[in-house]
XYZ file of C-alpha atoms in Angstrom:
375
model
C 51.810 -103.863 156.144
C 53.022 -107.039 157.851
C 56.596 -107.657 158.917
C 57.760 -111.255 158.956
C 60.701 -112.822 160.741
C 63.433 -114.042 158.440
C 66.204 -116.596 158.777
C 68.921 -117.562 156.312
C 69.192 -121.175 155.231
C 70.953 -121.840 151.954
C 69.949 -125.254 150.533
C 72.581 -127.979 150.686
C 72.335 -128.428 146.918
C 73.458 -124.814 146.451
C 76.522 -125.418 148.610
C 77.355 -128.566 146.650
C 76.892 -126.721 143.357
C 79.280 -123.964 144.456
C 81.977 -126.437 145.465
C 81.545 -128.394 142.243
C 81.896 -125.264 140.112
C 84.984 -124.190 142.046
C 86.552 -127.617 141.557
C 85.948 -127.479 137.777
C 87.363 -123.990 137.218
C 89.039 -123.477 133.858
C 91.925 -121.313 134.974
C 93.406 -118.557 132.849
C 97.190 -118.357 132.462
C 99.023 -115.536 134.182
C 99.676 -112.536 131.934
C 103.057 -110.769 131.924
C 103.389 -107.939 134.427
C 104.291 -107.298 138.037
C 101.969 -107.966 140.971
C 98.437 -106.719 140.408
C 99.277 -104.687 137.297
C 97.089 -106.918 135.063
C 94.433 -107.584 137.667
C 94.126 -110.253 140.368
C 97.184 -112.563 140.152
C 96.355 -116.160 139.260
C 98.215 -117.690 142.204
C 96.506 -115.314 144.651
C 93.051 -116.141 143.323
C 93.725 -119.895 143.166
C 94.700 -119.938 146.829
C 91.624 -117.908 147.768
C 89.307 -120.103 145.673
C 90.794 -123.254 147.209
C 90.128 -121.869 150.676
C 86.573 -120.906 149.713
C 85.978 -124.507 148.615
C 87.872 -126.468 151.276
C 88.463 -124.174 154.265
C 85.657 -121.651 154.502
C 82.596 -122.852 156.452
C 79.435 -121.152 155.167
C 77.207 -122.883 157.709
C 79.228 -121.410 160.599
C 78.929 -117.902 159.207
C 75.303 -118.424 158.246
C 74.628 -119.262 161.897
C 76.452 -116.119 162.982
C 74.348 -113.963 160.660
C 71.210 -115.612 162.002
C 72.128 -114.438 165.504
C 70.930 -111.005 164.377
C 67.131 -110.580 164.374
C 66.111 -110.364 160.711
C 62.841 -109.449 159.057
C 61.207 -108.849 155.684
C 58.511 -106.292 154.937
C 56.951 -104.852 151.785
C 57.393 -101.139 151.104
C 56.524 -99.382 147.832
C 55.985 -102.774 146.206
C 59.450 -103.965 147.309
C 60.246 -106.815 149.681
C 62.858 -105.304 151.992
C 65.128 -107.421 154.179
C 66.498 -105.791 157.319
C 68.220 -106.420 160.620
C 66.682 -104.856 163.721
C 68.920 -105.187 166.769
C 67.622 -103.404 169.852
C 69.870 -102.336 172.707
C 69.020 -103.155 176.307
C 70.207 -99.692 177.349
C 67.457 -97.175 178.220
C 67.518 -94.133 176.005
C 69.325 -95.842 173.132
C 69.132 -93.817 169.907
C 67.740 -95.617 166.853
C 70.251 -95.642 164.006
C 69.917 -96.671 160.348
C 73.075 -98.114 158.754
C 73.164 -98.193 154.931
C 75.728 -100.437 153.257
C 77.600 -99.784 150.032
C 78.494 -101.610 146.816
C 79.760 -104.286 146.342
C 78.857 -104.975 149.937
C 75.794 -105.990 151.937
C 74.529 -106.018 155.501
C 77.566 -108.243 156.154
C 79.546 -104.978 156.137
C 78.313 -104.288 159.680
C 78.694 -107.755 161.217
C 81.509 -106.681 163.554
C 80.096 -103.206 164.205
C 76.557 -103.855 165.434
C 77.450 -105.194 168.892
C 79.767 -102.244 169.510
C 76.818 -99.915 168.889
C 74.047 -101.784 170.716
C 76.151 -102.789 173.747
C 78.922 -100.208 174.194
C 79.615 -101.181 177.814
C 80.753 -104.638 176.613
C 83.412 -102.837 174.583
C 84.591 -100.409 177.246
C 82.419 -97.485 176.134
C 79.741 -95.341 177.761
C 76.425 -97.261 177.911
C 74.498 -93.997 177.595
C 75.720 -93.810 173.983
C 74.000 -97.022 172.887
C 71.967 -97.422 169.699
C 69.062 -99.497 168.468
C 70.450 -100.589 165.088
C 68.454 -101.043 161.870
C 70.321 -102.382 158.828
C 68.175 -102.593 155.682
C 69.426 -104.382 152.577
C 69.297 -102.012 149.602
C 66.866 -103.249 146.904
C 68.614 -105.731 144.620
C 71.199 -106.597 147.276
C 71.148 -109.816 149.290
C 67.672 -110.807 150.387
C 65.903 -107.596 149.334
C 63.967 -107.960 146.090
C 65.448 -106.377 142.952
C 63.882 -103.079 141.845
C 60.881 -103.486 139.582
C 61.667 -101.326 136.603
C 64.157 -98.511 136.157
C 64.263 -95.043 137.624
C 65.492 -95.934 141.097
C 67.622 -93.415 142.980
C 69.196 -92.920 146.391
C 66.269 -90.606 147.128
C 63.767 -93.383 146.522
C 65.723 -95.774 148.745
C 65.786 -93.128 151.487
C 62.009 -92.884 151.334
C 61.817 -96.645 151.884
C 64.010 -96.272 154.964
C 61.845 -93.435 156.303
C 58.751 -95.624 155.992
C 60.582 -98.567 157.562
C 61.557 -96.497 160.601
C 57.977 -95.238 160.907
C 56.692 -98.823 160.924
C 59.208 -99.747 163.593
C 57.824 -96.960 165.767
C 60.848 -94.660 165.653
C 60.136 -90.942 165.356
C 63.659 -89.750 166.184
C 66.793 -91.414 164.823
C 70.200 -91.032 163.234
C 71.443 -92.275 159.891
C 74.842 -93.478 158.687
C 76.187 -94.476 155.305
C 79.355 -95.142 153.366
C 79.886 -95.650 149.634
C 76.337 -95.781 148.174
C 75.108 -95.269 151.722
C 76.778 -91.845 151.698
C 74.215 -90.845 149.068
C 71.261 -92.485 150.833
C 71.911 -91.185 154.363
C 71.652 -87.466 153.441
C 68.546 -88.188 151.373
C 66.935 -89.776 154.427
C 67.447 -86.486 156.290
C 65.771 -84.666 153.412
C 62.897 -87.165 153.402
C 62.349 -87.022 157.180
C 63.998 -83.836 158.551
C 61.808 -83.797 161.662
C 62.840 -87.343 162.566
C 66.549 -87.504 161.648
C 68.829 -85.960 164.297
C 72.065 -86.241 162.341
C 73.769 -87.686 159.256
C 77.104 -89.488 159.609
C 79.054 -90.603 156.559
C 82.349 -92.429 156.244
C 83.856 -89.952 153.777
C 83.203 -88.362 150.410
C 81.900 -84.907 151.320
C 83.822 -81.940 149.999
C 85.889 -84.008 147.587
C 87.496 -81.514 145.194
C 87.044 -81.670 141.450
C 89.016 -80.133 138.611
C 86.750 -77.086 138.528
C 87.693 -76.316 142.155
C 91.443 -76.213 141.458
C 91.770 -72.501 140.529
C 90.498 -71.348 143.932
C 92.528 -73.838 146.012
C 95.390 -72.974 148.322
C 98.549 -75.088 148.463
C 97.204 -77.401 151.183
C 93.993 -78.004 149.254
C 95.884 -78.712 146.052
C 97.893 -81.298 147.955
C 94.629 -82.931 149.086
C 93.411 -82.966 145.487
C 96.671 -84.546 144.294
C 96.373 -87.215 147.010
C 92.808 -87.957 145.969
C 93.711 -88.364 142.305
C 96.516 -90.799 143.151
C 94.329 -93.222 145.115
C 94.047 -96.762 143.707
C 90.252 -96.579 143.755
C 90.447 -93.535 141.488
C 92.667 -95.287 138.948
C 91.532 -98.930 138.912
C 88.733 -100.621 136.984
C 86.083 -97.988 136.262
C 83.095 -99.879 137.616
C 80.907 -96.779 137.246
C 81.329 -96.817 133.463
C 81.291 -100.608 133.188
C 78.061 -101.037 135.139
C 76.360 -98.151 133.373
C 77.250 -99.532 129.950
C 76.678 -103.291 130.055
C 75.818 -104.779 133.468
C 73.784 -107.572 131.892
C 76.768 -108.708 129.813
C 79.085 -109.047 132.789
C 76.399 -110.495 135.072
C 76.374 -113.734 133.048
C 79.936 -114.489 134.113
C 79.445 -113.419 137.734
C 76.250 -115.465 138.019
C 77.619 -118.613 136.356
C 81.236 -118.765 137.518
C 82.111 -118.401 141.199
C 85.739 -117.726 140.261
C 84.684 -114.892 137.944
C 82.582 -113.504 140.795
C 85.420 -113.951 143.288
C 87.916 -112.262 140.959
C 85.604 -109.272 140.488
C 85.022 -108.872 144.213
C 88.723 -109.298 144.992
C 89.656 -106.695 142.377
C 87.307 -104.087 143.832
C 88.090 -104.771 147.506
C 91.794 -104.593 146.621
C 91.358 -101.238 144.889
C 89.307 -99.948 147.821
C 92.096 -100.834 150.244
C 93.925 -97.692 151.396
C 95.546 -99.263 154.447
C 98.916 -100.096 152.907
C 98.381 -103.652 154.168
C 97.427 -106.705 152.091
C 93.678 -107.118 151.694
C 93.541 -110.199 153.918
C 95.135 -108.181 156.740
C 92.752 -105.253 156.322
C 89.586 -107.358 156.158
C 89.225 -110.802 157.667
C 89.221 -113.368 154.875
C 86.149 -115.188 156.186
C 84.222 -111.925 156.472
C 85.136 -111.050 152.887
C 84.067 -114.502 151.667
C 80.801 -114.290 153.587
C 79.936 -111.203 151.566
C 80.987 -112.883 148.305
C 78.995 -116.000 149.221
C 75.899 -113.932 149.975
C 76.069 -112.363 146.508
C 76.596 -115.805 144.954
C 73.781 -117.607 146.757
C 71.276 -114.781 146.200
C 72.313 -114.256 142.565
C 72.500 -110.487 143.006
C 75.668 -109.503 141.135
C 73.553 -108.052 138.346
C 70.636 -106.639 140.331
C 72.979 -104.828 142.738
C 74.381 -102.820 139.812
C 71.273 -100.640 139.459
C 72.738 -97.561 141.268
C 75.155 -97.355 138.333
C 73.025 -98.280 135.323
C 70.192 -96.076 136.608
C 72.538 -93.068 136.781
C 73.729 -90.772 134.023
C 77.217 -90.280 135.408
C 79.333 -90.361 138.542
C 79.720 -87.613 141.122
C 80.615 -87.251 144.778
C 77.838 -87.081 147.381
C 76.885 -83.498 148.214
C 75.051 -84.020 151.497
C 72.271 -81.827 152.901
C 71.518 -78.898 155.218
C 68.369 -80.164 156.942
C 70.246 -81.620 159.931
C 73.851 -81.621 161.278
C 76.453 -83.740 159.487
C 79.569 -85.578 160.665
C 82.177 -87.707 158.913
C 84.593 -90.414 159.989
C 87.367 -88.895 157.891
C 87.409 -85.456 156.342
C 90.555 -85.779 154.170
C 90.994 -85.972 151.266
C 87.768 -83.966 151.317
C 88.033 -80.240 151.980
C 85.850 -78.884 154.748
C 85.338 -75.535 153.039
C 83.883 -77.341 150.027
C 81.756 -79.684 152.146
C 80.235 -76.745 153.997
C 78.713 -75.446 150.771
C 76.037 -78.153 151.110
C 76.267 -79.329 154.749
C 76.168 -78.088 158.320
C 79.369 -79.775 159.480
C 79.715 -80.347 163.232
C 82.188 -83.236 163.178
C 85.205 -83.259 160.836
C 88.130 -85.258 162.309
C 91.382 -85.193 160.369
C 93.316 -87.675 162.495
C 91.167 -90.820 162.479
C 93.187 -93.868 161.382
C 93.129 -94.443 157.635
C 91.680 -97.737 156.602
C 89.816 -99.736 154.021
C 86.998 -98.046 152.118
C 84.682 -100.328 154.099
C 86.012 -99.103 157.426
C 83.406 -100.957 159.508
C 84.999 -104.231 158.374
C 88.554 -103.008 158.925
C 88.408 -100.957 162.140
C 85.038 -101.474 163.842
C 86.289 -100.266 167.246
C 87.550 -96.909 166.002
C 84.601 -96.472 163.690
C 82.081 -97.139 166.468
C 83.912 -94.770 168.815
C 83.865 -91.942 166.285
C 80.202 -92.540 165.491
C 79.368 -92.330 169.202
C 81.340 -89.083 169.398
C 79.346 -87.509 166.586
C 75.909 -88.592 167.757
C 76.693 -87.429 171.327
C 76.740 -83.926 169.817
C 73.291 -84.179 168.210
C 71.257 -86.723 170.145
């Protein structure tokens, strides 16, 4: 199958339409309650929307995204968009990065150079990677799934075929959020090609049924997990399973509705203790929001939820070695029921759920450390 070069160019009329819709927003009044207790505060969102309209420069960030070599190819009847950034270092290990929800390939904008050119960032050049970043079907510039029945396993098979077409017969795989489900499935799909699976977190997360056999330290980890904002905020799993079409009308028609939804989730996913705009650069956040808006993929990106029957933590796999960026609040003993763990740091800096956007230096360093053990 052919692979075509791809470049982003959003029509000027789409930019004008976005600004016009932002300018004509019909703002809701602020509800009683402190801070974020009722959702995104009106004043916070107004300031962010004003900046999106008058301060944020899409064309500048579009040009930055176009600095990465991009392509489109058809696999299993799906048009798949992907970045393919080769390192100049001999012996670089190919690496597939899988983004999460509600994110996109923008998640890795600040990470890719640290992986392909480690010497430019003070790291060992022998630990370089050729980086492949596919857009999950229904996200960004990848076509929405045709029909129902899609799973992380099916996405992983697409990635295995993509890597075969690119000529890679030995590679690593990384994923966070939804990517933490896809990356292990890629190892299952291509165990003779994948050298290791690296996930941000999520393996060995305890559940209520594990409590009776826990020691005091493990119970403390479970208590910490249950107190996290992302465990107690808007239940997007249930919402997107029940009525994604209903909510997609608002996200597709109103940029402020879309911005509020994204801000709510990125705020809940923020475990840094810092305001969201300090954890993730505001322009980087808005580039991701803008990509969803311009591609109209708020609804189509919901398929991992509406195609599932419930929510559960990723289990992993035993076909190849596994490493994580952060073990806690997962419990290694539980993770080792389904994984061969060779890398389980407990002292990596905490950060945003999308750690590649928050701490790309530390994330890249830890990824190099894991793959040095398996490459």
